[in-house]
Coordinates of C-alpha atoms and ligand atoms in Angstrom, one line a residue:
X1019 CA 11.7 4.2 9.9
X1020 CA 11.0 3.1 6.6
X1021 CA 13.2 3.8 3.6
X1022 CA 12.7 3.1 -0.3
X1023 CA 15.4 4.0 -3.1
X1024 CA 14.6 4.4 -6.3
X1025 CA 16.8 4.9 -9.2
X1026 CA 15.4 6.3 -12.2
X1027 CA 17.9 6.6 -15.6
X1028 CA 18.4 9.2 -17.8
X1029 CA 15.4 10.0 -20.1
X1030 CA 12.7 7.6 -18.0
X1031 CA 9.1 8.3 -15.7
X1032 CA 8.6 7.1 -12.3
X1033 CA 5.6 7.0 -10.4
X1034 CA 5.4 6.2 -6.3
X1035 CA 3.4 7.2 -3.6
X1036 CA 4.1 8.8 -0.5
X1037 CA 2.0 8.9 2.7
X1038 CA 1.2 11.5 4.8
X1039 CA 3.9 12.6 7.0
X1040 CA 6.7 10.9 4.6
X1041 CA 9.3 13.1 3.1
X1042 CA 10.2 12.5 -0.7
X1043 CA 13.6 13.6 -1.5
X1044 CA 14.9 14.0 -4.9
X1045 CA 18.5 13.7 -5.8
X1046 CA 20.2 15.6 -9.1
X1047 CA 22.8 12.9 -9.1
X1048 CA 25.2 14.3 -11.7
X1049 CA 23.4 17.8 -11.6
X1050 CA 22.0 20.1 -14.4
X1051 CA 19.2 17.4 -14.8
X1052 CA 15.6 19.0 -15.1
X1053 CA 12.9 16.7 -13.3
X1054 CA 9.4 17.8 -14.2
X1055 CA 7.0 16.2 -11.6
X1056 CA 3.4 15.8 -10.8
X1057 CA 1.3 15.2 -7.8
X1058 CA -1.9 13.8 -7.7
X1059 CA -3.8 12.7 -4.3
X1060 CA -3.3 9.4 -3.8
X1061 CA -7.2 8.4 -3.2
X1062 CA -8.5 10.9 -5.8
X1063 CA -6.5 11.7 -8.8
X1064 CA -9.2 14.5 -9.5
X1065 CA -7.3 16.6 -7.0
X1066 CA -4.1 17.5 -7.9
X1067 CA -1.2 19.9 -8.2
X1068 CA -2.1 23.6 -9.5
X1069 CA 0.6 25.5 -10.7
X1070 CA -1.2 28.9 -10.6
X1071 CA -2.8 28.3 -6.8
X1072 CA 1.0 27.1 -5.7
X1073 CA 2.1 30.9 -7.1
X1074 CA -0.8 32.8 -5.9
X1075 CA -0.4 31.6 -2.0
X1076 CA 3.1 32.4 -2.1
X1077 CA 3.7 35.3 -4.2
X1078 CA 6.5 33.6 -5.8
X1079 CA 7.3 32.2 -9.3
X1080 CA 9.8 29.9 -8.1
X1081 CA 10.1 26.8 -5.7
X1082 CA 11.9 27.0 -2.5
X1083 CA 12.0 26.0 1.3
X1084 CA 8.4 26.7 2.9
X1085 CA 6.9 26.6 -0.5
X1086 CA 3.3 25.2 0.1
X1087 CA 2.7 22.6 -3.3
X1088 CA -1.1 23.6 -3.2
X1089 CA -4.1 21.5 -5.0
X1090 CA -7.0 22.7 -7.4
X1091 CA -8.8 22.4 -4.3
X1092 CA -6.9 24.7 -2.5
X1093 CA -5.4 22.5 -0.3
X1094 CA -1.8 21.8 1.0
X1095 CA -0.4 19.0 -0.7
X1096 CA 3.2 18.9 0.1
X1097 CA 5.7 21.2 1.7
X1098 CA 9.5 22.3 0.6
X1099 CA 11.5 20.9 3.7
X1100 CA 15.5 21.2 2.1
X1101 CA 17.0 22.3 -1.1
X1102 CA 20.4 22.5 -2.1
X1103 CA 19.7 24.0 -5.5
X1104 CA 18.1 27.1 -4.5
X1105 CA 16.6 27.3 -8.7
X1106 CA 13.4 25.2 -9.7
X1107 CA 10.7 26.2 -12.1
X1108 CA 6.7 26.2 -12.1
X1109 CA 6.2 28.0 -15.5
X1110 CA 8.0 26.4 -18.3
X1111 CA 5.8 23.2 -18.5
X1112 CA 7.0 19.6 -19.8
X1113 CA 9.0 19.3 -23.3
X1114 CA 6.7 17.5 -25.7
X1115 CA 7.1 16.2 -29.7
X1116 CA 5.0 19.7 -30.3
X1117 CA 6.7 21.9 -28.7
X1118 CA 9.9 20.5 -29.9
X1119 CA 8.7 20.6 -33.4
X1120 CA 7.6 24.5 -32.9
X1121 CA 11.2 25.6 -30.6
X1122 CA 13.4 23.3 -32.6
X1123 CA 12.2 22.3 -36.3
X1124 CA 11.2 19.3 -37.8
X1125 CA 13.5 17.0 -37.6
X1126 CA 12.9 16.7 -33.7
X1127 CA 9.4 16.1 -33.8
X1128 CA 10.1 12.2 -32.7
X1129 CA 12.5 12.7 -29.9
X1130 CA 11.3 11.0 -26.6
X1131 CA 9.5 14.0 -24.7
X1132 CA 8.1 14.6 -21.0
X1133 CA 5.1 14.3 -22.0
X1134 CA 5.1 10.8 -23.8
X1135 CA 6.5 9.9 -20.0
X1136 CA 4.0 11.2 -18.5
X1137 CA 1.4 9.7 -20.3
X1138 CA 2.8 6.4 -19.9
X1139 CA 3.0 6.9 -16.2
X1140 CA 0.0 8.3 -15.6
X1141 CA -1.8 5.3 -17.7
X1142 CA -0.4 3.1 -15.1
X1143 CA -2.9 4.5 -12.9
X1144 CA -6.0 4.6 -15.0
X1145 CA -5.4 8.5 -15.9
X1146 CA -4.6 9.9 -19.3
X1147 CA -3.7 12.7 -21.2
X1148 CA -6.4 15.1 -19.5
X1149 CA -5.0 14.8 -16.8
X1150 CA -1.7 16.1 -17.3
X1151 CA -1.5 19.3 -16.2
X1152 CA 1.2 22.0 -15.7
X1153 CA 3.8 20.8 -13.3
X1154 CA 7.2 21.6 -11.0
X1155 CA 10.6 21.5 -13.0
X1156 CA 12.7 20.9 -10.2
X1157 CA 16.2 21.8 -10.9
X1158 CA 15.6 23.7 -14.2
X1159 CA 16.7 27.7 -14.1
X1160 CA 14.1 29.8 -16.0
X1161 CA 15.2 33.3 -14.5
X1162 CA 11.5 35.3 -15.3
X1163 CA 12.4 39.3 -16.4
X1164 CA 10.1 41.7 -15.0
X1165 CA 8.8 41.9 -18.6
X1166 CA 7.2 38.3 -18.2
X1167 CA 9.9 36.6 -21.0
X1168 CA 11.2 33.9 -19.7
X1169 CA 14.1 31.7 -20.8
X1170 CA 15.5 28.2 -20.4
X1171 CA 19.4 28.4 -19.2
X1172 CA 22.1 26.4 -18.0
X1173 CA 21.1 24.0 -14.5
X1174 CA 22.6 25.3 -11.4
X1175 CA 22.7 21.8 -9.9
X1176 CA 25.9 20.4 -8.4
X1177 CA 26.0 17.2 -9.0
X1178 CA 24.2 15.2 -5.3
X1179 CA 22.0 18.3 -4.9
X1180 CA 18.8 17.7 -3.8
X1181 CA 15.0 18.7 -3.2
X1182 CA 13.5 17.4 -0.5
X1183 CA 9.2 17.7 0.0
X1184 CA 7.0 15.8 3.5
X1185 CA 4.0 15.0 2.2
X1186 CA 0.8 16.1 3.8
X1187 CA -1.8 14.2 2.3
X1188 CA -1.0 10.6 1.0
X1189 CA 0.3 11.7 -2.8
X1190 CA 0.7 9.8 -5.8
X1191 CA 4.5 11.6 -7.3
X1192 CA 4.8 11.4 -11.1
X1193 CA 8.2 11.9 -12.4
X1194 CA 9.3 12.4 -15.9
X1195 CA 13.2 12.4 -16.3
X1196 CA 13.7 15.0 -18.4
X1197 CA 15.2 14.1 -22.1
X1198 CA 15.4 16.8 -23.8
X1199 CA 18.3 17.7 -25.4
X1200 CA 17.9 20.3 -27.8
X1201 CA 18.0 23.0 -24.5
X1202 CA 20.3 23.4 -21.5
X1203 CA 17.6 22.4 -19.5
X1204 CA 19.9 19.0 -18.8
X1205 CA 22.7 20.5 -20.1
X1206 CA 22.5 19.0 -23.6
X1207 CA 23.0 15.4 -21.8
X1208 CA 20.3 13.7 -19.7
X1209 CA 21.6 11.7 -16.5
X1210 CA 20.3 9.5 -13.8
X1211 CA 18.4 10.7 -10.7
X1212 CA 17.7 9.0 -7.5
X1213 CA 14.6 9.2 -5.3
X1214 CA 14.4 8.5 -1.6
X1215 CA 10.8 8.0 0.2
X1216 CA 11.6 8.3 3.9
X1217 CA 10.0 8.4 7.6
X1218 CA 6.7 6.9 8.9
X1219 CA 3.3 7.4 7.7
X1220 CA 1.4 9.9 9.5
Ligands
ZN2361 ZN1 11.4 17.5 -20.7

């Protein structure tokens, strides 16, 4: 069985595939760390990861085991296989200099945002900024009232808990460390995560 470990620091993108029948597992390595993540199939970046059909098929807001990561095709891309964390968010989207500027004023407008990671990821592999859609927050807590407002609050991940996803199609997996710090969504300190690509291809 093949195994690849990755190390990403605080505050930086990472981009890998995994193949059919692999399980991705990602580790909150001193915990309250957000990790907004993409998933594009590995053959055809056209298809990828829809937040709205992922809610729709499951009647659920949030992330969990047996959540089915569904495409804009309507396919299964990925399923929830473990999770310690038990809290990960599809609705708040990735921090970006805008949004910064809007939430927190001016003088944040040049902080290093998700987005500027994910656009130098997703440049790597010939995409750009359309195609950066809404993606998966593992780890971050944004508890949804029955009114629809919803809030960024403190992480409830330990640090070593983990997420863990088998693939089934070959996926291309874009991660954007989170580094904000202007919201608990880190908890006002952006760490290191760790991701570990395991088992045979299908
Ligand atoms: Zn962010």
């Amino acid at each position: 069985m093949s195994i690849q470990e990755h190390f990403i620091p605080a505050e930086k993108p990472w981009s890998g595939i995994v193949r059919k029948g692999q399980t991705i597992r990602i580790v909150d390595s001193e915990g309250q760390q957000a990790v907004d993540t993409l998933f594009y199939k590995a053959d055809d970046f056209s298809e990828r990861y829809s937040g709205q059909d992922t809610l729709r098929v499951q009647g659920s807001a949030y992330v969990g085991i047996g959540t089915k990561v569904i495409s804009n095709e309507g396919n299964v891309m990925l399923v929830v296989t473990a999770d310690s964390c038990g809290r990960h968010d599809t609705s708040a989207g990735a921090c970006s200099c805008e949004s910064n500027t809007v939430r927190f004023g001016y003088n944040t407008k040049y902080l290093h945002a998700c987005r500027d990671n994910f656009l130098l990821e997703v440049t790597k592999h010939g995409m750009g900024k359309r195609d950066i859609v809404p993606n998966i927050n593992f780890f971050m807590n944004v508890p949804i009232e029955p009114s629809g407002q919803m809030t960024i609050v403190d992480g409830l991940s330990a640090p070593g808990d983990h997420v863990e996803l088998r693939a089934e199609m070959d996926v291309l997996c874009v991660i954007s460390n989170c580094p904000q710090v202007n919201n608990p969504c880190n908890g006002f300190n952006p760490t290191p995560i760790k991701v570990v690509i395991s088992g045979d291809a299908a």
